[in-house]
Amino acid sequence: MTNNRIVDHPVLGRLADRKEITFTFDGTEYTGYEGDTVASALLAHGIRTLRVHEESKRPRSIYCNIGHCYECRVMVDDARGVRACLTPIKEGMVVSSGKGLPNPLDASIPPEELPRTYQEYEEQSKEGKGDTDA
Amino acid sequence: MILMHDVVIIGSGPAGLSAAIACRENDLDVVVLDEFPKAGGRLLGQLHQEPTGEWWNGVKETEKLLERANMLDTDIRLEVSVYHVEKVDDTFNIFTNKGTLEAKNILIATGAAESAAPIPGWTLPGVMSIGAAQVMTNVHRVKVGEKGIVVGVNVLSAAIAREMQLAGIDLHSMALPAANVITGDGSNPIKVMDGLARIAHLAPSKFIQFGSRFARASAFVRNTAVKFFPPGGVKMWGMPVHIRKAVTAIHGEEKVESVTICKVTTDGDPIPGTEEEVEVDFVCIAGGLYPLAELAAVMGVPFKYIEELGGHVPVHNEQMETDVEGLYVAGNITGIESAKVAGAQGTVAGYSIAKHALQDHSLEENITNAMEQVKTVRANASIQFHPKIDQGRARVAQAFEVNAINSDK
């Protein structure tokens, strides 16, 4: 198990003992400490990827870590789009990574063949083109 | 029926907390809001050695402020995000994710945000802003990786690189971001050299002596120093700092695996054929700070672009008042300076608000003293983000006077 905690520090001193908190991320159980955010608790376990980009499905992690950039959006219990970097972990919290969304415009289609009207989009969909099930 | 507060303070950093303390000393009904789970703003996480050798520990400084605020029964509400503010007649409505508040006065002390310095591959997990690394390292006490590189050489990145070293995190080097339309001066070796004087006093090191010696020299000498900058970089606390090398791309499949670094001309243009690949598992991007001022903008406060203060700042006077009656600003929203200056400005704002709320003119003396304190703290600041802060401040004050004269007409 990865443990990236900075336990001893020459100026800040030794990390105080804190209450353990257990939560789940995408179905796996993790333990963090009181005062951890979802982002810090997961990074302590070596987990960087918190979501995938809605369209490209490429992995994303924290960028600013203080709530400005919204790169770390996850689902917490039933709430979508929650910033992992600002959310303290709580006992039994259910966190899931931000998921991709269906993309009606297949990236493999050359730009000149993309639908220009809704009618063209519907026609192409009937022909089975386009990424509709993400 | 919503309760009407004397003042709502947005931001619990050094400015917001200091203002809250001054307001509570005068028994105002104060609510402090912050979206971070801990009070202290970016004071939390700061850690550097003063020229006297003493450590400036942001966690401890925050504890001191909180102790005072709590002794005065200050209502501090965390995990509250303010997304809009409006003024109807004499009442400010503050819209948050946890309901709407009403207040007769507001102080916007939202601090600063980091400018982006985008380079290809920067969306990969493992790439983060330098401030993100600071919070992870010193506040959450979690390592951001095993071996990293800092992209961007400036006051903030040098200080935080040192903080990461103290926490036992291995840094390959510091280098410039590749030149593009956004990275601007940060990718220009001569401009970066100009900025190095401001970290000259941080702590003894070869790099810093190097920087200060040339940064105070003539432009010709300085440019010569840039021209003959050692190819192996100059060591700062054992870590090479490069101003003639730039990171041009970040690579990896699911996360950061390496970066491409290449030599650049004195103007920052990449020199073809000099590329090398460096294995790292994290990258910190340092593009500098700018005032986080959206809430003042939606309130219709006039703005002025002041380079020395880090960007667009809400126009205000030395008492921290704006053109909108009852709306005050303090801290980095008024210009990028150290946390100590922010705290001193917060005290000025707090007394100004108390004077306005209580119509108590005996507070003039507190305000004057607090304004003097801002100047003293600024003059003694060990970290200066811009050498011409005073000129920048004077231009904002002048803009406020001009606006006041025009509105009287």
XYZ file of C-alpha atoms in Angstrom:
543
model
C 0.000 0.000 0.000
C 1.365 3.398 -0.957
C 1.720 5.836 1.881
C 2.821 9.276 0.817
C 2.388 10.937 4.233
C 5.063 13.405 5.324
C 5.322 12.085 8.877
C 8.492 13.818 10.060
C 9.301 17.393 9.135
C 12.376 19.376 10.239
C 10.386 22.575 10.923
C 6.721 21.598 11.172
C 7.517 18.654 13.433
C 6.029 15.182 13.607
C 2.555 14.596 12.233
C 0.103 14.393 15.132
C -1.990 11.247 15.595
C -5.372 11.896 14.089
C -8.655 10.016 13.973
C -8.861 7.505 11.117
C -11.722 7.878 8.670
C -12.838 5.224 6.171
C -14.511 6.081 2.869
C -14.875 4.473 -0.550
C -13.684 5.643 -3.969
C -15.122 3.830 -6.997
C -16.113 0.940 -4.716
C -12.729 0.445 -3.008
C -12.332 1.248 0.670
C -9.625 3.724 1.749
C -8.539 5.109 5.089
C -7.625 8.731 5.614
C -7.335 11.020 8.617
C -9.489 13.726 10.119
C -8.605 16.947 8.284
C -7.974 15.197 4.964
C -9.816 16.256 1.857
C -10.946 13.631 -0.655
C -8.002 14.721 -2.851
C -5.342 14.535 -0.114
C -6.581 11.205 1.278
C -6.505 9.620 -2.187
C -3.118 11.082 -3.123
C -1.718 9.663 0.134
C -2.665 6.269 -1.352
C -1.014 7.154 -4.667
C -4.289 7.841 -6.479
C -4.083 10.830 -8.793
C -6.866 10.356 -11.331
C -10.131 11.744 -9.945
C -12.158 11.984 -13.134
C -11.981 11.720 -16.897
C -12.685 14.604 -19.223
C -16.358 14.447 -20.165
C -15.715 14.431 -23.901
C -12.184 13.094 -24.488
C -12.290 10.644 -21.525
C -8.681 11.569 -20.751
C -7.636 11.348 -17.059
C -7.621 14.436 -14.822
C -6.424 15.171 -11.307
C -6.115 18.149 -8.988
C -4.560 21.234 -10.559
C -4.913 24.162 -8.117
C -5.937 22.202 -4.977
C -7.784 25.219 -3.496
C -11.098 25.234 -5.345
C -10.384 27.664 -8.187
C -9.916 25.412 -11.209
C -12.645 22.751 -10.817
C -10.383 20.075 -12.356
C -11.041 17.649 -9.461
C -14.819 17.223 -9.831
C -16.062 13.949 -8.321
C -19.404 12.570 -7.155
C -19.807 12.558 -3.354
C -22.741 10.492 -2.098
C -25.443 11.775 -4.454
C -23.948 15.128 -5.378
C -22.259 15.564 -8.755
C -19.477 18.011 -9.614
C -18.098 18.260 -6.072
C -14.540 19.587 -5.738
C -12.397 16.835 -4.186
C -9.828 19.405 -3.026
C -12.351 21.265 -0.805
C -14.333 18.308 0.528
C -13.302 16.857 3.894
C -13.650 13.068 4.077
C -16.337 11.715 6.383
C -16.884 8.212 7.770
C -18.730 6.061 5.224
C -18.587 8.688 2.468
C -19.150 7.254 -0.997
C -16.977 8.975 -3.613
C -16.972 8.113 -7.288
C -14.787 9.485 -10.040
C -16.161 11.975 -12.573
C -17.258 10.055 -15.652
C -17.226 10.692 -19.397
C -20.432 11.647 -21.162
C -21.915 10.282 -24.384
C -20.353 12.077 -27.300
C -22.566 12.321 -30.367
C -19.640 13.537 -32.447
C -17.286 10.629 -33.078
C -13.693 11.849 -32.910
C -12.792 9.482 -35.762
C -15.052 11.369 -38.209
C -13.063 13.937 -40.237
C -14.266 17.514 -39.523
C -15.620 18.003 -43.062
C -17.942 15.002 -42.599
C -19.382 16.173 -39.258
C -23.133 16.957 -39.297
C -23.911 20.621 -39.989
C -27.606 20.389 -39.058
C -29.655 18.355 -36.595
C -31.201 16.517 -39.566
C -27.753 15.446 -40.746
C -26.894 14.344 -37.192
C -30.054 12.181 -37.054
C -29.289 10.649 -40.431
C -25.754 9.798 -39.362
C -27.023 8.326 -36.081
C -29.358 6.001 -38.025
C -26.326 4.824 -39.965
C -24.705 3.965 -36.641
C -22.105 6.737 -36.655
C -21.178 8.699 -33.549
C -20.201 7.692 -30.018
C -23.566 7.564 -28.252
C -22.937 5.079 -25.444
C -19.746 6.547 -24.008
C -36.857 36.847 7.840
C -33.113 36.913 7.287
C -30.892 38.240 10.034
C -29.099 41.476 9.099
C -25.404 41.348 9.983
C -23.244 44.427 10.501
C -20.617 42.918 8.210
C -19.993 39.770 6.198
C -16.327 39.082 5.456
C -15.584 36.897 2.447
C -12.315 35.055 2.965
C -10.721 33.816 6.193
C -7.114 34.482 5.230
C -4.846 36.909 7.097
C -6.798 39.935 5.781
C -10.264 38.556 6.562
C -9.348 37.294 10.033
C -7.506 40.501 11.002
C -10.516 42.557 9.870
C -12.890 40.301 11.797
C -10.812 40.784 14.942
C -10.897 44.603 14.604
C -14.678 44.486 14.021
C -15.311 42.158 16.973
C -13.190 44.379 19.235
C -15.833 47.005 18.456
C -18.620 44.504 19.098
C -19.956 44.380 15.536
C -22.074 41.441 14.395
C -19.584 39.727 12.060
C -19.772 36.606 9.891
C -16.628 35.321 8.167
C -17.136 32.990 5.187
C -14.600 30.724 3.476
C -14.977 27.780 1.136
C -11.860 25.953 2.351
C -12.431 23.474 5.221
C -9.788 25.227 7.345
C -9.553 28.924 8.218
C -6.342 30.788 7.372
C -6.463 31.056 3.594
C -3.077 30.735 1.946
C -1.336 31.793 5.123
C -1.688 28.081 5.880
C 1.196 26.337 4.223
C 3.627 29.272 4.164
C 6.995 28.309 5.524
C 10.194 30.244 5.024
C 13.180 31.517 6.933
C 13.284 35.229 7.697
C 16.567 37.132 7.267
C 16.861 36.936 11.078
C 16.959 33.128 10.799
C 13.525 32.728 12.366
C 10.967 30.535 10.622
C 7.715 32.049 9.375
C 5.274 29.176 9.880
C 1.859 29.919 8.379
C 0.110 27.200 10.378
C 1.302 28.772 13.656
C 0.474 32.318 12.475
C -3.038 31.152 11.603
C -3.433 29.597 15.051
C -2.535 32.947 16.653
C -5.140 34.813 14.578
C -7.793 32.165 15.237
C -7.112 32.188 18.953
C -7.744 35.933 19.052
C -10.829 35.658 16.805
C -12.278 32.835 18.895
C -11.641 34.731 22.129
C -13.822 37.476 20.652
C -16.543 34.930 19.715
C -16.166 35.453 15.984
C -18.656 33.581 13.795
C -16.455 31.817 11.185
C -18.281 29.581 8.709
C -16.161 27.246 6.589
C -17.040 25.217 3.485
C -19.296 28.087 2.363
C -18.844 29.247 -1.250
C -20.012 32.742 -2.171
C -21.135 32.775 -5.785
C -22.810 36.174 -6.047
C -23.198 39.475 -4.201
C -25.655 42.256 -4.893
C -26.678 45.493 -3.206
C -30.338 46.476 -2.897
C -30.823 49.914 -1.308
C -28.484 49.788 1.694
C -28.391 46.016 2.042
C -25.867 43.568 0.626
C -27.265 40.146 -0.307
C -24.581 37.471 -0.206
C -25.545 34.308 -2.112
C -23.814 31.125 -0.974
C -24.142 27.358 -1.445
C -25.649 27.327 2.062
C -28.259 30.076 1.679
C -28.342 33.851 1.425
C -26.971 36.271 4.024
C -27.775 39.955 4.471
C -25.351 42.572 5.691
C -24.975 46.331 5.979
C -21.283 46.124 5.041
C -19.104 43.600 3.274
C -15.382 43.044 3.075
C -14.098 41.144 0.066
C -10.829 39.504 1.079
C -10.647 36.719 -1.489
C -6.879 36.822 -1.982
C -5.176 35.734 -5.172
C -5.251 33.000 -7.778
C -2.449 31.487 -9.826
C -1.922 32.425 -13.448
C -1.761 29.456 -15.770
C 1.383 28.697 -17.784
C 0.033 26.026 -20.111
C 2.432 23.684 -21.880
C 1.542 20.605 -23.967
C 0.563 17.712 -21.696
C -0.405 19.898 -18.731
C -3.772 18.226 -18.184
C -2.096 14.923 -17.190
C -2.548 13.779 -13.590
C 0.629 14.758 -11.749
C 0.733 18.282 -13.213
C -0.358 20.890 -10.682
C 0.099 24.522 -9.795
C 2.960 25.329 -7.413
C 0.404 26.477 -4.811
C -1.344 23.104 -5.012
C 1.939 21.442 -4.084
C 2.370 23.856 -1.163
C -1.052 23.036 0.291
C -0.566 19.292 -0.201
C 2.907 19.388 1.370
C 2.485 21.726 4.344
C -1.248 21.648 5.107
C -2.253 18.062 4.284
C 1.263 16.680 4.760
C 1.015 14.444 1.684
C 3.866 14.063 -0.837
C 2.859 15.167 -4.323
C 5.251 12.628 -5.881
C 8.655 11.013 -5.802
C 10.566 13.238 -8.206
C 9.392 16.430 -9.846
C 10.313 19.513 -11.782
C 9.237 23.118 -11.166
C 8.265 25.050 -14.294
C 8.536 28.798 -13.736
C 11.283 30.648 -11.832
C 9.893 33.381 -9.573
C 9.583 34.428 -5.914
C 6.717 32.060 -5.180
C 8.146 29.017 -6.944
C 11.573 29.419 -5.314
C 9.998 29.608 -1.855
C 7.732 26.586 -2.403
C 10.493 24.533 -4.057
C 12.443 25.022 -0.819
C 9.391 23.944 1.206
C 9.138 20.733 -0.838
C 12.839 20.041 -0.271
C 12.315 20.467 3.489
C 9.540 17.867 3.337
C 11.931 15.417 1.688
C 10.534 15.664 -1.838
C 13.109 15.239 -4.609
C 13.183 17.996 -7.236
C 15.141 17.503 -10.463
C 15.403 21.248 -11.143
C 13.581 24.501 -11.784
C 13.296 25.731 -15.365
C 11.232 28.169 -17.437
C 7.992 27.319 -19.220
C 8.263 27.076 -23.013
C 7.463 30.421 -24.653
C 3.909 30.759 -25.969
C 1.239 33.452 -26.186
C 0.261 32.920 -22.544
C 3.536 32.328 -20.686
C 4.862 35.776 -21.738
C 7.542 37.298 -19.486
C 7.801 34.094 -17.437
C 9.461 32.386 -20.395
C 11.885 35.234 -21.121
C 15.288 34.660 -19.426
C 16.105 38.387 -19.224
C 12.755 39.251 -17.610
C 13.105 36.320 -15.213
C 16.596 37.535 -14.233
C 15.053 40.941 -13.445
C 12.758 39.242 -10.954
C 15.486 37.369 -9.117
C 16.547 40.357 -7.025
C 13.355 39.890 -5.080
C 14.425 36.547 -3.672
C 17.977 37.688 -2.977
C 17.417 37.904 0.784
C 15.420 34.667 1.238
C 18.282 32.535 2.476
C 21.977 32.151 1.807
C 22.717 30.297 -1.394
C 24.948 30.570 -4.416
C 22.004 31.044 -6.718
C 20.617 33.891 -4.748
C 23.956 35.651 -4.474
C 24.238 35.190 -8.204
C 20.772 36.589 -8.799
C 21.112 39.587 -6.519
C 24.532 40.557 -7.809
C 23.323 40.777 -11.367
C 19.784 41.937 -10.788
C 21.100 45.117 -9.202
C 23.629 45.646 -11.954
C 23.089 47.564 -15.172
C 20.958 46.100 -17.951
C 24.128 45.384 -19.947
C 25.768 43.408 -17.151
C 22.514 41.610 -16.450
C 22.044 40.619 -20.070
C 25.631 39.374 -20.142
C 24.863 37.249 -17.076
C 21.865 35.771 -18.863
C 23.999 35.148 -21.951
C 26.636 33.243 -19.982
C 24.291 31.540 -17.538
C 25.941 28.235 -16.524
C 24.658 25.354 -18.692
C 24.330 23.183 -15.571
C 22.181 25.843 -13.903
C 22.986 27.621 -10.656
C 22.460 25.585 -7.503
C 19.926 26.763 -4.937
C 19.939 24.575 -1.821
C 21.582 21.916 -3.990
C 18.940 22.035 -6.725
C 19.809 23.342 -10.215
C 17.889 26.441 -11.298
C 17.869 27.060 -15.031
C 16.901 30.284 -16.741
C 18.354 29.207 -20.106
C 16.344 25.955 -20.242
C 12.612 25.532 -20.760
C 10.154 22.676 -20.385
C 8.512 22.286 -23.789
C 6.241 19.275 -23.218
C 4.952 16.900 -20.549
C 4.551 13.218 -21.440
C 2.653 10.227 -20.088
C -0.289 7.945 -20.790
C -2.392 7.957 -17.621
C -0.120 10.230 -15.579
C 3.122 12.204 -15.817
C 6.088 10.051 -16.816
C 8.600 12.565 -18.205
C 9.151 16.053 -19.585
C 11.099 17.421 -22.525
C 13.497 20.177 -21.540
C 15.564 22.189 -24.019
C 18.014 25.055 -24.105
C 16.652 28.493 -24.996
C 18.146 31.703 -26.368
C 18.404 34.815 -24.177
C 14.975 35.737 -25.586
C 13.491 32.386 -24.597
C 13.326 30.774 -28.047
C 14.018 27.006 -28.021
C 17.338 25.959 -29.573
C 16.612 22.985 -31.892
C 18.610 19.824 -31.250
C 19.137 20.528 -27.522
C 16.054 18.603 -26.290
C 16.492 16.034 -23.547
C 13.921 13.893 -21.783
C 13.807 13.881 -17.982
C 11.891 11.258 -15.994
C 9.618 12.787 -13.338
C 6.302 11.778 -11.793
C 5.055 15.284 -11.048
C 5.317 18.774 -12.499
C 4.591 22.049 -10.671
C 3.618 24.989 -12.855
C 4.312 28.457 -11.436
C 2.822 31.251 -13.503
C 2.640 33.867 -10.740
C -0.311 35.308 -8.802
C -3.106 37.704 -9.722
C -5.777 39.342 -7.507
C -8.963 37.235 -7.260
C -11.502 39.978 -7.695
C -14.628 38.650 -9.468
C -16.976 39.467 -6.566
C -15.869 43.106 -6.543
C -16.400 43.163 -10.319
C -20.009 41.914 -10.114
C -20.636 44.629 -7.501
C -19.657 47.267 -10.056
C -16.527 48.480 -8.252
C -14.275 50.303 -10.762
C -11.057 48.493 -11.636
C -7.593 49.581 -12.682
C -4.830 47.534 -14.296
C -1.676 47.940 -12.205
C 1.233 45.791 -13.330
C 3.090 46.254 -10.031
C 0.119 44.846 -8.091
C -0.278 41.766 -10.266
C -3.163 42.743 -12.534
C -6.632 44.285 -12.334
C -7.413 45.561 -8.844
C -10.614 47.110 -7.449
C -10.038 50.845 -6.977
C -9.906 51.686 -3.254
C -8.409 54.261 -0.899
C -5.916 53.786 1.923
C -8.817 53.218 4.347
C -9.739 50.202 2.131
C -13.055 51.758 1.057
C -14.333 51.397 -2.496
C -16.724 53.527 -4.578
C -19.594 51.307 -3.419
C -20.612 52.525 0.036
C -20.227 49.754 2.624
C -18.000 47.625 0.379
C -14.408 47.217 1.519
C -11.436 45.268 0.165
C -8.242 44.027 1.837
C -5.408 41.599 1.215
C -4.205 40.241 -2.116
C -7.399 41.288 -3.936
C -5.864 44.797 -3.711
C -2.455 43.674 -5.039
C -0.018 40.801 -4.621
C 2.003 41.232 -1.422
C 3.034 39.133 1.555
C 0.612 37.694 4.126
C 1.910 40.168 6.702
C 0.841 43.131 4.549
C -2.526 41.442 3.944
C -3.075 41.101 7.685
C -2.182 44.746 8.317
C -4.581 45.842 5.559
C -7.303 43.688 7.137
C -6.929 45.592 10.402
C -7.341 48.923 8.535
C -10.477 47.600 6.807
C -11.874 46.292 10.114
C -11.554 49.686 11.826
C -12.922 51.494 8.751
C -15.980 49.224 8.785
C -16.452 49.748 12.541
C -16.265 53.514 12.099
C -18.858 53.390 9.313
C -21.178 50.972 11.131
C -21.044 52.766 14.483
C -20.564 56.299 13.104
C -17.832 56.496 15.745
C -15.247 59.072 14.672
C -13.014 58.307 17.643
C -11.906 55.284 15.584
C -10.053 57.641 13.195
C -6.959 57.261 15.339
C -7.057 53.440 15.116
C -7.420 53.712 11.341
C -4.482 56.120 11.027
C -2.270 53.908 13.188
C -3.274 50.797 11.252
C -2.490 52.569 7.956
C 0.967 53.452 9.297
C 1.406 49.814 10.291
C 0.702 48.710 6.683
C 3.544 50.953 5.480
C 5.938 49.694 8.139
C 5.155 46.047 7.396
C 5.514 46.669 3.656
C 8.888 48.357 4.082
C 10.160 45.435 6.191
C 8.659 42.655 4.086
C 11.146 39.865 3.478
C 9.276 38.641 0.412
C 8.554 41.358 -2.109
C 6.591 40.294 -5.131
C 7.253 43.486 -7.075
C 9.975 46.116 -6.560
C 7.635 48.990 -7.413
C 4.769 48.174 -5.024
C 4.710 51.738 -3.650
C 4.227 53.287 -7.091
C 1.455 50.806 -7.822
C -0.295 51.591 -4.552
C -0.031 55.329 -5.237
C -1.682 54.900 -8.642
C -4.661 53.076 -7.114
C -5.105 55.776 -4.449
C -4.946 58.427 -7.167
C -7.590 56.590 -9.215
C -9.872 56.562 -6.160
C -9.459 60.344 -5.720
C -10.215 60.976 -9.402
C -13.367 58.837 -9.222
C -14.473 60.631 -6.050
C -14.033 64.079 -7.663
C -15.922 62.980 -10.791
C -18.838 61.582 -8.797
C -19.082 64.850 -6.805
C -19.536 66.856 -10.005
